[in-house]
CSV table of C-alpha atoms in Angstrom, one decimal:
chain,number,residue,atom,x,y,z
S,1,MET,CA,89.2,148.1,82.0
S,2,HIS,CA,89.1,148.9,85.7
S,3,SER,CA,86.3,150.3,87.9
S,4,GLY,CA,87.0,149.5,91.5
S,5,GLU,CA,84.3,147.2,92.9
S,6,ARG,CA,81.3,148.6,90.9
S,7,GLY,CA,79.6,146.1,88.7
S,8,SER,CA,77.1,146.4,85.9
S,9,GLU,CA,74.1,144.1,85.4
S,10,SER,CA,73.9,145.3,81.7
S,11,PHE,CA,77.5,144.4,81.0
S,12,GLY,CA,77.2,141.1,82.9
S,13,ALA,CA,74.1,140.1,80.9
S,14,LEU,CA,75.8,140.9,77.6
S,15,LEU,CA,78.9,139.0,78.6
S,16,ARG,CA,76.8,136.0,79.5
S,17,PHE,CA,74.9,136.3,76.1
S,18,PHE,CA,78.1,136.2,74.1
S,19,ARG,CA,79.6,133.4,76.3
S,20,GLU,CA,76.6,131.2,75.9
S,21,ARG,CA,76.4,131.9,72.2
S,22,ALA,CA,80.0,130.8,71.8
S,23,GLY,CA,79.2,127.6,73.7
S,24,MET,CA,81.8,128.4,76.4
S,25,THR,CA,81.4,127.7,80.1
S,26,GLN,CA,82.2,130.2,82.9
S,27,GLU,CA,85.1,128.1,83.8
S,28,GLY,CA,86.3,128.0,80.2
S,29,LEU,CA,86.1,131.8,79.9
S,30,GLY,CA,87.9,132.1,83.3
S,31,LYS,CA,90.9,130.2,81.9
S,32,HIS,CA,91.2,132.7,79.1
S,33,VAL,CA,91.1,135.8,81.3
S,34,GLY,CA,92.7,134.5,84.5
S,35,TYR,CA,89.5,134.3,86.5
S,36,SER,CA,87.9,131.6,88.6
S,37,LYS,CA,84.5,130.3,87.6
S,38,SER,CA,82.9,132.1,90.6
S,39,GLN,CA,84.6,135.4,89.6
S,40,VAL,CA,83.2,135.2,86.1
S,41,ALA,CA,79.8,134.5,87.6
S,42,MET,CA,80.1,137.6,89.8
S,43,VAL,CA,80.8,139.7,86.8
S,44,GLU,CA,77.8,138.3,84.9
S,45,ARG,CA,75.5,139.0,87.9
S,46,GLY,CA,76.7,142.6,88.1
S,47,GLU,CA,78.3,142.0,91.5
S,48,ARG,CA,81.9,142.7,90.4
S,49,SER,CA,83.5,144.9,87.8
S,50,PRO,CA,85.7,143.5,85.0
S,51,LYS,CA,89.4,143.8,86.1
S,52,GLY,CA,92.6,143.3,84.2
S,53,LYS,CA,92.2,142.4,80.5
S,54,LEU,CA,88.9,140.6,80.9
S,55,VAL,CA,86.9,142.9,78.6
S,56,GLU,CA,89.5,142.9,75.8
S,57,ILE,CA,90.1,139.2,75.9
S,58,ALA,CA,86.5,138.2,76.3
S,59,ASP,CA,85.4,140.4,73.4
S,60,GLU,CA,88.0,138.7,71.2
S,61,VAL,CA,87.5,135.0,72.2
S,62,LEU,CA,83.7,135.3,72.3
S,63,GLY,CA,83.5,137.0,68.9
S,64,ALA,CA,81.6,140.0,70.3
S,65,GLN,CA,83.1,142.3,67.6
S,66,GLY,CA,83.6,145.2,69.9
S,67,ALA,CA,80.2,145.1,71.7
S,68,LEU,CA,81.7,144.3,75.1
S,69,LEU,CA,84.4,147.0,74.7
S,70,VAL,CA,81.8,149.7,73.8
S,71,LEU,CA,79.5,148.8,76.8
S,72,ALA,CA,82.4,148.6,79.2
S,73,GLU,CA,83.5,152.0,78.1
S,74,LYS,CA,80.1,153.4,78.8
S,75,GLU,CA,79.5,151.5,82.1
S,76,PHE,CA,82.9,151.6,83.7
S,77,LYS,CA,84.6,154.9,82.6
S,78,LYS,CA,82.0,157.4,83.8
S,79,ASN,CA,84.1,158.7,86.6
S,80,GLY,CA,87.1,159.2,84.3
S,81,LEU,CA,89.6,157.8,86.7
S,82,PRO,CA,92.7,156.1,85.3
S,83,PRO,CA,93.1,152.4,85.9
S,84,TRP,CA,96.0,152.8,88.4
S,85,THR,CA,93.8,155.1,90.6
S,86,GLU,CA,90.9,152.6,90.4
S,87,ASP,CA,93.3,149.9,91.6
S,88,TYR,CA,94.3,152.0,94.5
S,89,LEU,CA,90.7,152.9,95.4
S,90,ALA,CA,89.7,149.3,95.5
S,91,GLU,CA,92.3,148.8,98.2
S,92,GLU,CA,91.4,151.9,100.1
S,93,ARG,CA,87.8,150.9,100.3
S,94,LYS,CA,88.7,147.7,102.3
S,95,ALA,CA,91.8,148.8,104.1
S,96,ALA,CA,92.0,148.2,107.8
S,97,ALA,CA,94.5,151.1,108.1
S,98,LEU,CA,95.4,154.0,105.9
S,99,HIS,CA,98.3,156.5,106.4
S,100,MET,CA,98.9,159.3,104.0
S,101,TYR,CA,101.6,162.0,103.5
S,102,GLN,CA,100.6,164.9,101.2
S,103,THR,CA,102.6,167.8,100.1
S,104,HIS,CA,100.6,170.0,97.7
S,105,LEU,CA,96.9,169.7,98.4
S,106,MET,CA,94.4,168.1,100.7
S,107,PRO,CA,94.2,164.4,100.3
S,108,GLY,CA,91.3,163.2,98.2
S,109,SER,CA,89.5,161.5,101.0
S,110,LEU,CA,89.4,164.7,103.0
S,111,GLN,CA,88.3,167.1,100.3
S,112,THR,CA,85.0,169.0,100.4
S,113,GLU,CA,82.9,169.4,97.3
S,114,ALA,CA,84.0,172.9,96.6
S,115,TYR,CA,87.7,172.1,97.2
S,116,ALA,CA,87.5,169.0,95.0
S,117,ARG,CA,85.8,170.9,92.2
S,118,ALA,CA,88.5,173.6,92.3
S,119,VAL,CA,91.2,170.8,92.1
S,120,PHE,CA,89.7,169.3,89.0
S,121,ALA,CA,88.9,172.6,87.4
S,122,SER,CA,92.6,173.5,87.8
S,123,ASN,CA,93.7,170.5,85.8
S,124,ARG,CA,95.4,171.3,82.5
S,125,CYS,CA,96.7,169.0,79.8
S,126,PRO,CA,94.1,167.6,79.6
S,127,THR,CA,91.6,170.2,80.6
S,128,PHE,CA,88.4,168.6,82.0
S,129,ASP,CA,85.0,169.7,80.7
S,130,ASP,CA,82.2,170.5,83.1
S,131,GLU,CA,80.8,166.9,82.9
S,132,ASP,CA,84.2,165.4,83.6
S,133,VAL,CA,84.7,167.7,86.6
S,134,GLU,CA,81.4,166.9,88.2
S,135,SER,CA,81.8,163.2,87.6
S,136,ARG,CA,85.2,163.2,89.3
S,137,VAL,CA,84.0,165.3,92.2
S,138,ALA,CA,81.2,162.8,92.8
S,139,SER,CA,83.7,160.0,92.8
S,140,ARG,CA,86.0,161.8,95.2
S,141,LEU,CA,83.2,162.5,97.7
S,142,GLU,CA,82.3,158.8,97.7
S,143,ARG,CA,85.7,158.2,99.3
S,144,GLN,CA,84.6,159.8,102.5
S,145,GLN,CA,82.6,156.6,103.3
S,146,LEU,CA,86.0,155.7,104.7
S,147,PHE,CA,85.1,157.5,107.9
S,148,GLN,CA,81.8,155.8,108.4
S,149,ARG,CA,82.9,152.3,107.6
S,150,LYS,CA,82.5,149.6,110.3
S,151,PRO,CA,84.8,148.3,111.6
S,152,ALA,CA,86.4,151.7,111.6
S,153,PRO,CA,89.9,151.7,109.9
S,154,ASN,CA,92.8,153.5,111.6
S,155,VAL,CA,93.5,156.6,109.5
S,156,SER,CA,96.3,159.1,109.8
S,157,TYR,CA,97.5,162.0,107.7
S,158,VAL,CA,100.6,164.2,107.6
S,159,LEU,CA,100.0,167.4,105.7
S,160,GLU,CA,102.6,170.0,104.8
S,161,GLU,CA,101.7,173.4,106.3
S,162,SER,CA,101.6,174.9,102.8
S,163,VAL,CA,98.5,172.7,102.1
S,164,LEU,CA,96.6,174.7,104.7
S,165,THR,CA,97.3,178.1,103.1
S,166,ARG,CA,96.9,177.3,99.3
S,167,PRO,CA,93.5,178.9,98.6
S,168,LEU,CA,92.2,176.5,95.9
S,169,GLY,CA,88.7,177.6,95.0
S,170,GLY,CA,89.1,180.8,96.9
S,171,LYS,CA,89.4,181.8,100.6
S,172,ALA,CA,85.8,180.7,101.4
S,173,ALA,CA,86.4,177.2,99.9
S,174,LEU,CA,89.6,176.9,101.8
S,175,LYS,CA,88.0,178.0,105.1
S,176,GLU,CA,85.2,175.4,104.6
S,177,GLN,CA,87.9,172.8,103.9
S,178,LEU,CA,89.9,173.6,107.0
S,179,HIS,CA,86.8,173.4,109.2
S,180,HIS,CA,86.0,170.1,107.5
S,181,ILE,CA,89.4,168.5,108.3
S,182,LEU,CA,89.1,169.7,111.9
S,183,ALA,CA,85.8,167.8,112.2
S,184,ILE,CA,87.3,164.7,110.6
S,185,GLY,CA,90.2,165.0,112.9
S,186,ARG,CA,87.9,164.7,116.0
S,187,LEU,CA,86.9,161.2,115.0
S,188,ARG,CA,88.5,158.7,117.4
S,189,HIS,CA,90.0,156.6,114.6
S,190,VAL,CA,91.5,159.6,112.7
S,191,GLU,CA,94.7,161.6,113.4
S,192,ILE,CA,95.7,164.6,111.3
S,193,GLN,CA,99.2,166.2,111.8
S,194,VAL,CA,100.8,169.2,110.1
S,195,MET,CA,104.5,169.3,109.1
S,196,PRO,CA,105.5,172.9,110.0
S,197,HIS,CA,107.5,175.2,107.6
S,198,GLU,CA,110.3,175.7,110.0
S,199,ARG,CA,111.5,172.1,110.2
S,200,ASP,CA,115.2,172.0,109.3
S,201,VAL,CA,115.2,168.2,109.0
S,202,HIS,CA,112.6,166.5,106.9
S,203,ALA,CA,112.1,162.8,106.2
S,204,GLY,CA,109.6,163.2,103.3
S,205,LEU,CA,111.5,165.1,100.7
S,206,ASN,CA,110.9,162.5,98.1
S,207,GLY,CA,107.2,163.4,98.0
S,208,ASN,CA,103.8,161.9,98.6
S,209,MET,CA,103.1,158.4,99.9
S,210,ILE,CA,100.1,156.3,100.9
S,211,LEU,CA,100.5,153.3,103.2
S,212,LEU,CA,97.8,150.7,103.7
S,213,GLU,CA,97.1,147.7,105.8
S,214,THR,CA,94.6,145.1,104.4
S,215,ALA,CA,92.0,143.4,106.4
S,216,GLU,CA,94.5,140.5,106.7
S,217,ARG,CA,97.1,143.0,108.1
S,218,ARG,CA,99.2,142.8,104.9
S,219,GLN,CA,101.1,146.0,104.3
S,220,LEU,CA,101.1,147.9,101.0
S,221,ALA,CA,102.5,151.2,99.9
S,222,TYR,CA,101.1,153.2,97.0
S,223,ILE,CA,103.0,155.9,95.0
S,224,GLU,CA,101.4,157.9,92.2
S,225,GLY,CA,102.8,160.3,89.7
S,226,HIS,CA,101.7,162.3,86.7
S,227,ARG,CA,101.3,159.3,84.3
S,228,GLY,CA,100.8,156.3,86.6
S,229,GLY,CA,100.8,154.7,90.0
S,230,TYR,CA,102.2,151.6,91.5
S,231,PHE,CA,102.1,149.5,94.6
S,232,VAL,CA,105.2,148.6,96.7
S,233,SER,CA,104.7,145.2,98.4
S,234,GLU,CA,108.3,143.8,98.7
S,235,GLN,CA,111.0,144.4,101.3
S,236,PRO,CA,113.2,146.3,101.9
S,237,ASP,CA,111.4,149.1,100.0
S,238,LEU,CA,108.1,148.6,101.8
S,239,GLY,CA,109.7,148.6,105.3
S,240,ASP,CA,111.7,151.7,104.3
S,241,LEU,CA,108.5,153.6,103.4
S,242,PHE,CA,106.7,152.6,106.6
S,243,GLY,CA,109.8,153.7,108.6
S,244,LYS,CA,109.9,157.0,106.7
S,245,TYR,CA,106.3,157.7,107.5
S,246,GLY,CA,106.9,157.0,111.2
S,247,THR,CA,109.7,159.5,111.2
S,248,LEU,CA,107.4,162.0,109.5
S,249,ARG,CA,104.9,161.6,112.2
S,250,ALA,CA,107.5,162.2,114.8
S,251,GLN,CA,108.8,165.3,113.1
S,252,ALA,CA,105.3,166.8,112.6
S,253,LEU,CA,103.2,168.7,115.1
S,254,THR,CA,101.1,166.5,117.4
S,255,PRO,CA,97.4,166.1,116.4
S,256,GLU,CA,96.5,168.6,119.1
S,257,GLU,CA,99.1,171.2,118.0
S,258,SER,CA,98.0,170.6,114.4
S,259,ALA,CA,94.4,171.3,115.2
S,260,THR,CA,95.3,174.5,116.9
S,261,LEU,CA,97.3,175.7,113.9
S,262,ILE,CA,94.5,174.7,111.5
S,263,GLU,CA,92.0,176.7,113.6
S,264,GLU,CA,94.4,179.7,113.5
S,265,VAL,CA,94.8,179.6,109.7
S,266,ALA,CA,91.0,179.2,109.3
S,267,GLY,CA,90.4,182.1,111.6
S,268,LYS,CA,92.4,184.5,109.4
S,269,LEU,CA,90.5,183.7,106.3
């Protein structure tokens, strides 16, 4: 079970009940699930969500007979996000720097409510019901706290020009979305660049990428596909991705040129 940093007092209380009933200490449970005593305590207080296999292992070793699994499913799967996305979002929420290259649609952290709703409503196999769509939209909008965080992270985006013209949700939704990214791009710690159609040399042909720097200035890259996502943290692959992104930024329009193009596209809608 994964759920970013969101905890649950209800789940924590139930975990503590079964742990104490089994006569096990927090340290003892931690040894089973790969947690420290303090991490188990944080989960029990509702300050931290259960990561990894904590729920499955704790349910078994504490004899909870599925009770922890059922409550965890209710408490931590409301947003419907897959575990690999939750793992990434946990890193995004505390990143000191975030750099993203996107080829098909607006990055999630830039999406307006109408645009995000159109993205999720477009999903097929599986098709999301209305409740799923609204839950995912709410989770996506929470990501925009990135732009109000203090200290402010350094954020940059490189977007393919086609992203600006694909009318997901209709022309009105796209126009609102374009005005939104123009406003975000005016923030001093954010730069948005557009990769123009006419480039005859392109460093990003292998697709989307997300690069992060942690608060400790450790570099990470994240790649996500249809059925999973993974972090890249080892050299030389990590260095290659950061180098590729640097080349993409050099090939793209400047932030000022990009803003002019975005304004032109929005003006035609």
